[in-house]
PDB file of C-alpha atoms in Angstrom:
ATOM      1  CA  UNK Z  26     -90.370  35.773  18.665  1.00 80.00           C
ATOM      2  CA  UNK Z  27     -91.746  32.736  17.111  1.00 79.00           C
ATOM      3  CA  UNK Z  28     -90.190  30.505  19.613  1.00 91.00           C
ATOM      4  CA  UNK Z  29     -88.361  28.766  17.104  1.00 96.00           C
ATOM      5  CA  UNK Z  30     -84.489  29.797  16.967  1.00 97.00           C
ATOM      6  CA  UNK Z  31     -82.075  29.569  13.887  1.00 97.00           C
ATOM      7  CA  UNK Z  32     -78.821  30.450  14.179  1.00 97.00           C
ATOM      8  CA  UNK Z  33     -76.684  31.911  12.686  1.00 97.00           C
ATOM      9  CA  UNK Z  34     -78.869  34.593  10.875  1.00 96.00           C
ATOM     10  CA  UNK Z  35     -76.609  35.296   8.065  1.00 96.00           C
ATOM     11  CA  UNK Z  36     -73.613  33.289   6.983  1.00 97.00           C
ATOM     12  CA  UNK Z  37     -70.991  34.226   4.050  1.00 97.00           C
ATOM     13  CA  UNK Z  38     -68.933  31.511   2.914  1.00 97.00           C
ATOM     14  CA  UNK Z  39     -66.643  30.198  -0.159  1.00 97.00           C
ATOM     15  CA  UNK Z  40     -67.197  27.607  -2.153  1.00 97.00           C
ATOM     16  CA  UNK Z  41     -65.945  24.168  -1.434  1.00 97.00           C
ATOM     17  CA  UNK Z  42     -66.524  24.695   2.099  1.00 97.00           C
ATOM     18  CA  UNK Z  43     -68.878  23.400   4.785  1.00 98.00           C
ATOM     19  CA  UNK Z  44     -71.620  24.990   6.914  1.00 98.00           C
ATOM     20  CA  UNK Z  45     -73.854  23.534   9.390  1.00 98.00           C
ATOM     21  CA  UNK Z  46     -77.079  25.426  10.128  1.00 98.00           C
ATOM     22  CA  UNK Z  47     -78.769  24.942  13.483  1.00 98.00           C
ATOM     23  CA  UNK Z  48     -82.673  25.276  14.680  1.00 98.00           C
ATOM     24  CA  UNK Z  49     -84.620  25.104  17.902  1.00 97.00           C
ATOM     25  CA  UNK Z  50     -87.508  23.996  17.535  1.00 96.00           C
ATOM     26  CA  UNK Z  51     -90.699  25.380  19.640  1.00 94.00           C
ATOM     27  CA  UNK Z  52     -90.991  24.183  22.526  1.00 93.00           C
ATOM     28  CA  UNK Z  53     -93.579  20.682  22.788  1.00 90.00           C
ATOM     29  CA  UNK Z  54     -92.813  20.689  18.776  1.00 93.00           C
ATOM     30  CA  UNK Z  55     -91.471  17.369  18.262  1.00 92.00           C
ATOM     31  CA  UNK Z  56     -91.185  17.770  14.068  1.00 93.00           C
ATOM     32  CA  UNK Z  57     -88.527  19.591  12.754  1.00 95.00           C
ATOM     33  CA  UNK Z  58     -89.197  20.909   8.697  1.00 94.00           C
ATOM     34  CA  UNK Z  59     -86.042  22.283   6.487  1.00 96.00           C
ATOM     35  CA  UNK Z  60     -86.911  24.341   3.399  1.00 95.00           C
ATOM     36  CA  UNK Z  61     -85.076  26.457   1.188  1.00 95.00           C
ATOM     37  CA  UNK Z  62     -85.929  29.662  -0.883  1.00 93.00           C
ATOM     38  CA  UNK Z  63     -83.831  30.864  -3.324  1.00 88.00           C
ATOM     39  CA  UNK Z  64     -83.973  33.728  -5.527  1.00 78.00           C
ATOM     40  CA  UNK Z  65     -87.648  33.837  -7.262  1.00 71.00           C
ATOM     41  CA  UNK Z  66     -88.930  30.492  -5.656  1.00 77.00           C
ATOM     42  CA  UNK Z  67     -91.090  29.373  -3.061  1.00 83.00           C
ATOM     43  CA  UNK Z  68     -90.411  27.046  -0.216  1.00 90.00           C
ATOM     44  CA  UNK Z  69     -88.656  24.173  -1.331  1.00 92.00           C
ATOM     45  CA  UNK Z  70     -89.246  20.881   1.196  1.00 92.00           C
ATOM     46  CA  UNK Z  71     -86.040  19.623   2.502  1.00 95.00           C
ATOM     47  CA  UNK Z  72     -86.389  17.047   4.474  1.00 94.00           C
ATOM     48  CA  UNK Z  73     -88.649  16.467   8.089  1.00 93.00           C
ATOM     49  CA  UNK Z  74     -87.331  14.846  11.467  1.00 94.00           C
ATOM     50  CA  UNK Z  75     -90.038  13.682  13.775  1.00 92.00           C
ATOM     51  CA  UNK Z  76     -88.730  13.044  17.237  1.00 93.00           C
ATOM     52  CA  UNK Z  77     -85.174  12.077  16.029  1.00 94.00           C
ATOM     53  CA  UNK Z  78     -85.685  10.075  13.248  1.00 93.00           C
ATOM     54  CA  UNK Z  79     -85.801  11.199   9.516  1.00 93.00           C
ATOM     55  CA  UNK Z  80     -89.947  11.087   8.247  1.00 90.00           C
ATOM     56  CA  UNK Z  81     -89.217  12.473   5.180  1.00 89.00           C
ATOM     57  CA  UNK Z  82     -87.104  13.661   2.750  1.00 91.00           C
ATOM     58  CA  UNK Z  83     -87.758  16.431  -0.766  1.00 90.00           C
ATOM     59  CA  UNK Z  84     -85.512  18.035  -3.049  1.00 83.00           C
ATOM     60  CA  UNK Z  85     -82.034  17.643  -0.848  1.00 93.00           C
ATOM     61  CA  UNK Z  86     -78.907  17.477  -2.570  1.00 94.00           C
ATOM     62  CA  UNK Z  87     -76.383  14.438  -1.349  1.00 95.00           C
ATOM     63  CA  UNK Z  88     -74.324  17.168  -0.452  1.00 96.00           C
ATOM     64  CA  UNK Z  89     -76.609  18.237   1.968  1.00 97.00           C
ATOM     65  CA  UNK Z  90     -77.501  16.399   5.427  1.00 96.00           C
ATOM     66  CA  UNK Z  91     -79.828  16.728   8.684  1.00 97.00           C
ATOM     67  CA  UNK Z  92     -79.973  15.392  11.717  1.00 97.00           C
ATOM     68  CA  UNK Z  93     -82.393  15.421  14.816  1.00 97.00           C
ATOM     69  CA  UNK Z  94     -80.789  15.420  18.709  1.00 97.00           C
ATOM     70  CA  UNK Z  95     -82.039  14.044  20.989  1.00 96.00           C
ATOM     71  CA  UNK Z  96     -83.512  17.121  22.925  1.00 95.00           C
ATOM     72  CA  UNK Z  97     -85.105  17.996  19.829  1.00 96.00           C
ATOM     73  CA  UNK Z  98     -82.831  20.877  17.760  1.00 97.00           C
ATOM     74  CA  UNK Z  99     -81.672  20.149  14.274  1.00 98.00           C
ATOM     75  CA  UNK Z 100     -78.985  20.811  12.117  1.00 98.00           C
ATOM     76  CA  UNK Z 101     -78.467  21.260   8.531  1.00 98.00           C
ATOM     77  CA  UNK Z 102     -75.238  20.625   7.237  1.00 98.00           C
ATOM     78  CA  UNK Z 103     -74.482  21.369   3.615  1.00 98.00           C
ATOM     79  CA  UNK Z 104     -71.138  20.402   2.186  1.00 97.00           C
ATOM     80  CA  UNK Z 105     -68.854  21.068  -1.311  1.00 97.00           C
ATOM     81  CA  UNK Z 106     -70.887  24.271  -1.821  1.00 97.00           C
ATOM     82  CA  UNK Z 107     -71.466  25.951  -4.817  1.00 97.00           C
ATOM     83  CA  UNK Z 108     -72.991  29.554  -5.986  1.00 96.00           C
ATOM     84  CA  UNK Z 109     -76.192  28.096  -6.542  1.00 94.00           C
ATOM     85  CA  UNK Z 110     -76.488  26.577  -2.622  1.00 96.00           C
ATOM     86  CA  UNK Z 111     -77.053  30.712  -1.735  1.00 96.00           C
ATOM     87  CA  UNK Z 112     -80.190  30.718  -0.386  1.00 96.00           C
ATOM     88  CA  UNK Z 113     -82.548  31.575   2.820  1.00 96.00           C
ATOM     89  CA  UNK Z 114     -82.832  28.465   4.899  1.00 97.00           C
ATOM     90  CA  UNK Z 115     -86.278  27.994   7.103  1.00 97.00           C
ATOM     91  CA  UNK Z 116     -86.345  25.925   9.722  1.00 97.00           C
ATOM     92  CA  UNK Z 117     -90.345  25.307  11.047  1.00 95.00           C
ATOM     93  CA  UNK Z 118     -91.573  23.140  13.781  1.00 94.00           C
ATOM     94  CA  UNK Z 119     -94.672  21.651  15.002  1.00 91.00           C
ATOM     95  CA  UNK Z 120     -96.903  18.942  17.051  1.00 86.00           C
ATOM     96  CA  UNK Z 121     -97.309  17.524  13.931  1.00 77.00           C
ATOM     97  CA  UNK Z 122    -100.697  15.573  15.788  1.00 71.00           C
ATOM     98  CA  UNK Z 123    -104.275  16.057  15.864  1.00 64.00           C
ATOM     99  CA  UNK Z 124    -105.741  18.654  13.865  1.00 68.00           C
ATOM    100  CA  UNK Z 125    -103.102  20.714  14.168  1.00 68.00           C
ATOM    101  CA  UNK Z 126    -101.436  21.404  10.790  1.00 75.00           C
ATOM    102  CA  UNK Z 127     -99.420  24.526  10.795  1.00 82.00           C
ATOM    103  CA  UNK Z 128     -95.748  25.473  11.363  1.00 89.00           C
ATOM    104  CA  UNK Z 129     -94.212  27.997  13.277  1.00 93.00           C
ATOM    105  CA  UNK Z 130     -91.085  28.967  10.998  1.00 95.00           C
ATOM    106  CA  UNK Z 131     -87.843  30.521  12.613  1.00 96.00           C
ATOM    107  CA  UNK Z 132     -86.757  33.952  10.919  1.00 96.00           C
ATOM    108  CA  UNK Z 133     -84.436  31.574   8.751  1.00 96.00           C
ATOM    109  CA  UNK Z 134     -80.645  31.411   7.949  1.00 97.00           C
ATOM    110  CA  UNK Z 135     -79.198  33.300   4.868  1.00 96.00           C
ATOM    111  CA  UNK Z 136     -76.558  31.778   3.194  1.00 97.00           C
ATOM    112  CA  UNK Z 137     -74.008  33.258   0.619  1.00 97.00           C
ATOM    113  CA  UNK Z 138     -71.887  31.945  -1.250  1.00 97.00           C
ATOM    114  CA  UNK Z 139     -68.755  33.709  -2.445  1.00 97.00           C
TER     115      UNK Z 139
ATOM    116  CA  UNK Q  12     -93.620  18.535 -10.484  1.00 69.00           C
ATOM    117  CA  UNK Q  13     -95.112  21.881  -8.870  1.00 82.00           C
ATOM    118  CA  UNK Q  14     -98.108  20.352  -7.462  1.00 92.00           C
ATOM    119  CA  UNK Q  15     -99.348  23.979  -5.647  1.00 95.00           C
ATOM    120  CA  UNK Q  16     -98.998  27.346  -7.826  1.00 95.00           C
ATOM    121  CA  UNK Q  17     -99.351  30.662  -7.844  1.00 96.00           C
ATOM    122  CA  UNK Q  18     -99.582  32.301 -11.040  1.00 92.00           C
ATOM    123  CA  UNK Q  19     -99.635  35.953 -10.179  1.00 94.00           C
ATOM    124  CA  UNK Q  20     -96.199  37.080  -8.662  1.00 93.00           C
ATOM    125  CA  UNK Q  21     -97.302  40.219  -7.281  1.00 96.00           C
ATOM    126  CA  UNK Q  22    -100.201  42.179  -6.889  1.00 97.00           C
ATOM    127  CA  UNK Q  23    -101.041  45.775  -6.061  1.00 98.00           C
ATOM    128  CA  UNK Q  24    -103.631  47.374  -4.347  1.00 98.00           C
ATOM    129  CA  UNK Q  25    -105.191  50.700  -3.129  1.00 98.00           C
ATOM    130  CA  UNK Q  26    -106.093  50.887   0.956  1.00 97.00           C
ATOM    131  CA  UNK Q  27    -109.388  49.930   1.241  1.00 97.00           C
ATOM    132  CA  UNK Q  28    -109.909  47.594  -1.166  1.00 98.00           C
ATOM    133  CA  UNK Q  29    -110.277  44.264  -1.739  1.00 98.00           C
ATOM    134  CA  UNK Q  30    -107.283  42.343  -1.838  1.00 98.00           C
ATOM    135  CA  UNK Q  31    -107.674  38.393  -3.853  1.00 98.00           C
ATOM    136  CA  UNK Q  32    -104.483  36.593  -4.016  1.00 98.00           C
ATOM    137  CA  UNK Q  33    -105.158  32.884  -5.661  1.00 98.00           C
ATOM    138  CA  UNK Q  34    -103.468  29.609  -5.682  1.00 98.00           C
ATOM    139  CA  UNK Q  35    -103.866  26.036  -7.397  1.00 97.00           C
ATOM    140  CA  UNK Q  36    -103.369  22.642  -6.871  1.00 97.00           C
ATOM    141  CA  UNK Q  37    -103.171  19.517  -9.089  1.00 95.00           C
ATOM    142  CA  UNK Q  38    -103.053  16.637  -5.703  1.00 92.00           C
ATOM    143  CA  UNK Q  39    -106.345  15.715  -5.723  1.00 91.00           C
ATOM    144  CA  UNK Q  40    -105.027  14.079  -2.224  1.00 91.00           C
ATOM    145  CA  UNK Q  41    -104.453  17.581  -0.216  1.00 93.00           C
ATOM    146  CA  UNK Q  42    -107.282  17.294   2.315  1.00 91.00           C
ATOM    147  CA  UNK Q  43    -106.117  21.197   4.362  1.00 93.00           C
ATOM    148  CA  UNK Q  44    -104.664  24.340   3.288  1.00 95.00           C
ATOM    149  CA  UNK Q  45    -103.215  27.183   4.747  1.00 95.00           C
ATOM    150  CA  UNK Q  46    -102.308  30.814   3.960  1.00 97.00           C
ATOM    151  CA  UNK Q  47     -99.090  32.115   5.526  1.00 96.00           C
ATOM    152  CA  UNK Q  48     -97.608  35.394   5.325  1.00 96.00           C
ATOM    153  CA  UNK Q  49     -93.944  36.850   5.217  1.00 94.00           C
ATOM    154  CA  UNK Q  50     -92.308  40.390   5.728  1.00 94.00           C
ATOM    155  CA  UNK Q  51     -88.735  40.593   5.026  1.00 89.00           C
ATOM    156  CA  UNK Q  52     -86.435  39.489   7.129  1.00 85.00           C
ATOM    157  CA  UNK Q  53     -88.465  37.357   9.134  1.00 90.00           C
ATOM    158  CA  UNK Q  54     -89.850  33.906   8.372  1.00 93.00           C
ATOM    159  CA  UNK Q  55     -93.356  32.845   6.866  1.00 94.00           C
ATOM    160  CA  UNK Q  56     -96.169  33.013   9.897  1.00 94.00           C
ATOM    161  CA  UNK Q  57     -99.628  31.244   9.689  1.00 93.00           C
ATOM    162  CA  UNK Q  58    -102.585  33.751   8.430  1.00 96.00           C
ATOM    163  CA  UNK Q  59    -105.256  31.289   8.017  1.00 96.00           C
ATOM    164  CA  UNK Q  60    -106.683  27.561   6.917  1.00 95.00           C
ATOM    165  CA  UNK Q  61    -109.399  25.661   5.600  1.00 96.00           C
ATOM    166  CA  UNK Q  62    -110.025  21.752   5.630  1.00 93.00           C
ATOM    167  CA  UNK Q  63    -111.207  20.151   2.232  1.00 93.00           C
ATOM    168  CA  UNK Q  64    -114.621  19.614   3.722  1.00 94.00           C
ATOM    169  CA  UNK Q  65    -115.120  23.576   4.067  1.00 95.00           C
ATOM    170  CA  UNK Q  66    -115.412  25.918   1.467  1.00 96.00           C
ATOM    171  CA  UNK Q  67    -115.077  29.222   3.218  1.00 97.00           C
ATOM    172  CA  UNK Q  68    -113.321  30.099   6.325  1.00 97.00           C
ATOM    173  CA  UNK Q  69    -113.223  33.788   7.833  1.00 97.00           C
ATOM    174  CA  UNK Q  70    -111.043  35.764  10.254  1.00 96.00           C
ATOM    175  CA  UNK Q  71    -111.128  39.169  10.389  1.00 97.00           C
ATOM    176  CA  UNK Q  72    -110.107  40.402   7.355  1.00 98.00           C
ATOM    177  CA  UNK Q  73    -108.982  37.574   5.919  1.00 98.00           C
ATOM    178  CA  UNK Q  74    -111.566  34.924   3.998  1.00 98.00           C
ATOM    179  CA  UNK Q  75    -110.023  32.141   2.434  1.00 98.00           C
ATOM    180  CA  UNK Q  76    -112.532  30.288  -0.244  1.00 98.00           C
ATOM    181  CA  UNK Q  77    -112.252  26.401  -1.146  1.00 98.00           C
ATOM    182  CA  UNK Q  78    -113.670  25.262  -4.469  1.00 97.00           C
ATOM    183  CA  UNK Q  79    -112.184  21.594  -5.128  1.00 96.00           C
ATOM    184  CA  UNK Q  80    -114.208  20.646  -8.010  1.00 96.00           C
ATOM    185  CA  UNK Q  81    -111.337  23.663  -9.737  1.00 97.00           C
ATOM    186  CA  UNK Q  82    -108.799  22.941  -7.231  1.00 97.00           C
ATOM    187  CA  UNK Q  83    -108.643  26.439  -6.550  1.00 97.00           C
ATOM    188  CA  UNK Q  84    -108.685  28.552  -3.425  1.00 97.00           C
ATOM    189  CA  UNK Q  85    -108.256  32.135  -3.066  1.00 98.00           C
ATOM    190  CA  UNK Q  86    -107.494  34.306   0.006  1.00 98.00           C
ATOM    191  CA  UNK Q  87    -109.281  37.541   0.493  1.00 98.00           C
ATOM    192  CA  UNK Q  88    -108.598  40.985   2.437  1.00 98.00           C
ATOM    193  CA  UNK Q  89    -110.920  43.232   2.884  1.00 97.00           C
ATOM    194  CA  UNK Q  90    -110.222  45.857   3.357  1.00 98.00           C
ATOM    195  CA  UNK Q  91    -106.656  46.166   2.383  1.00 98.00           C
ATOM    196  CA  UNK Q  92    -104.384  47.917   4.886  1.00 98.00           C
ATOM    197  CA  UNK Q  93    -100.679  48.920   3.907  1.00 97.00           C
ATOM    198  CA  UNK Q  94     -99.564  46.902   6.677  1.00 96.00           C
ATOM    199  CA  UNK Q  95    -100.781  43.995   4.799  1.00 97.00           C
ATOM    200  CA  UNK Q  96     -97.551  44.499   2.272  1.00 97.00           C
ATOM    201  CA  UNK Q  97     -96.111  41.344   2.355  1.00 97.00           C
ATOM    202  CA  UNK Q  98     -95.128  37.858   0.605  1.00 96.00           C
ATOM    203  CA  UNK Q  99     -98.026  35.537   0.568  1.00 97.00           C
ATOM    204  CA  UNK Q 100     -97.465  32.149   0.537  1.00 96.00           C
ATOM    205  CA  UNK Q 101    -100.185  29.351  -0.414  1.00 97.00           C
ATOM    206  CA  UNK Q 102     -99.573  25.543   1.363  1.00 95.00           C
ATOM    207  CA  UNK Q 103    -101.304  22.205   1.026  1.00 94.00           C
ATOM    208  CA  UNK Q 104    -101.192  19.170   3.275  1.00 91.00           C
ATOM    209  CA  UNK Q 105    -101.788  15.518   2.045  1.00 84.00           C
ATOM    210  CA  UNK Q 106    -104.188  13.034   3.560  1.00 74.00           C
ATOM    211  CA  UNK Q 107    -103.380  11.195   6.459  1.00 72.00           C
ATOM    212  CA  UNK Q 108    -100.545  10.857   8.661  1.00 70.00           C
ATOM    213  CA  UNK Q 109     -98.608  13.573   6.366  1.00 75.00           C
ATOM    214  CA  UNK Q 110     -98.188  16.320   7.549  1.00 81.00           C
ATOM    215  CA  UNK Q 111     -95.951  18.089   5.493  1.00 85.00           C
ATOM    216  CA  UNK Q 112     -96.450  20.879   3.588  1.00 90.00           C
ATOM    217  CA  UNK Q 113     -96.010  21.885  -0.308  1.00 92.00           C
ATOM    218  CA  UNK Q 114     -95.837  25.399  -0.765  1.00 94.00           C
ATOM    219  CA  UNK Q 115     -96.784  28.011  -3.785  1.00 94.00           C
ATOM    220  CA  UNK Q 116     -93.966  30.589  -4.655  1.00 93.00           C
ATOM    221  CA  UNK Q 117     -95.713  32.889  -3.283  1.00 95.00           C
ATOM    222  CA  UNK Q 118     -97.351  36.238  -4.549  1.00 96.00           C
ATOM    223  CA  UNK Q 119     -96.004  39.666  -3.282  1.00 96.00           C
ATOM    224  CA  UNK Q 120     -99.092  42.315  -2.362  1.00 98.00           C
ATOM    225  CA  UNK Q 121     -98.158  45.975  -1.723  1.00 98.00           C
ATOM    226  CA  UNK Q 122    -101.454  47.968  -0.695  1.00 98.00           C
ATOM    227  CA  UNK Q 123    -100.731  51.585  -1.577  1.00 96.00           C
ATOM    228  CA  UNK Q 124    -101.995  54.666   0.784  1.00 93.00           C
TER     229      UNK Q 124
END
C-alpha cells in the first residue's frame, strides 16, 4: 500500500456520460498530480493541485476537470466521453518541498469506454 | 513536444546480466531525474534519482548515470533478476519551484531465467 488511495479501480462506462475519479493523497502530501496512460504512451501530465488551489495544468481536455478539497483528496471529473478518453488514470502525491522530488502514485483508475 | 524519450520500447535480458535501459531529454532546464518502476496492475513506484550536479548515483543494483553535455542518462541493473520484469519509466523535473514531472513512455524489461 502506497498510502495513496484511488477509487474506483476499474470503471466501464458509455459514451456521452460522466465519471468522476477520486484520490487520497498520502498522508502530509499536500500536492495532488493527475496523469493519464493510454494504450502505448507514457504518463501524460494532467494537471497539479497544491493545497487546494490549481499549480498547474498539461494536456487536459475542457471536457475534463479537477478539483482539490479542502482535507486534501482530489477528484477528476471527465465529461461527454468518448472511446479515446479509455485510459489508466494515476493519481500521485507528494510534499512537493525541499529536496524532496518524487511521487508516491496510487495503483490508478482504469477507465473504459463502451 | 516530447521533451523526455525513450527510444527502446522493450528490452530483454538473461538473469545475471546487465540490464541498461536509456532515456533523453531536450530541456536543458531539468535540474533532477528519477527512475520509477511499474508491474501491472499497480502504479509507477520510485527506483532511484540523480540531481544535475551528479553524474552517477548507486543503490544496490540499480546505478543511474548523468551525462548532460548528451542529455542522456541511463539506468543500470546488475545483475538482472526476473523479478526485475517490469515497465520502466524515465522522469525529469524543471528548475526551481517546479516540481512536476515529465515522463518517458517508458521501456518494458523482461529478464529471462
Amino acid at each position: 500500500d502506497s498510502g495513496v488511495t484511488q477509487t474506483p479501480k476499474h470503471l466501464i462506462t458509455a459514451t456521452g456520460q460522466r465519471v468522476t475519479l477520486r484520490c487520497s493523497p498520502r498522508s502530509g502530501d499536500l500536492s495532488v498530480y493527475w496523469y493519464q496512460q493510454s494504450l502505448d504512451q507514457g504518463l501524460q501530465f494532467l494537471i497539479q493541485y497544491y493545497n487546494g488551489e490549481e499549480r498547474a495544468k498539461g494536456n487536459i481536455l475542457e471536457r475534463f476537470s479537477a478539483q482539490q478539497f479542502p482535507d486534501l483528496h482530489s477528484e477528476l471529473n471527465l465529461s461527454s466521453l468518448e472511446l479515446g478518453d479509455s485510459a489508466l488514470y494515476f493519481c500521485a502525491s507528494s510534499v512537493d518541498s525541499g529536496t524532496s522530488y518524487g511521487y508516491t502514485f496510487g495503483s490508478g483508475t482504469r477507465l473504459t469506454v463502451v | 513536444d516530447q521533451q523526455v524519450k525513450q527510444n527502446s520500447p522493450s528490452l530483454s535480458v538473461q538473469e545475471g546480466r546487465i540490464s541498461i535501459l536509456n532515456c533523453d531529454y531536450t530541456n536543458s532546464m531539468f535540474d533532477y531525474f528519477l527512475w520509477y518502476k511499474k508491474y501491472p496492475a499497480e502504479g509507477p513506484t520510485f527506483l532511484i534519482s540523480i540531481s544535475s550536479i551528479k553524474d552517477k548515483n548507486e543503490d544496490g543494483r540499480f546505478t543511474v548515470f548523468l551525462n548532460k553535455s548528451a542529455k542522456h542518462l541511463s539506468l543500470h541493473i546488475v545483475p538482472s533478476q526476473p523479478g526485475d520484469s517490469a515497465v520502466y519509466f524515465c522522469a525529469a523535473k524543471s528548475g526551481g519551484s517546479n516540481y512536476k514531472l515529465t515522463f518517458g513512455k517508458g521501456t518494458l524489461l523482461t529478464v529471462n531465467p
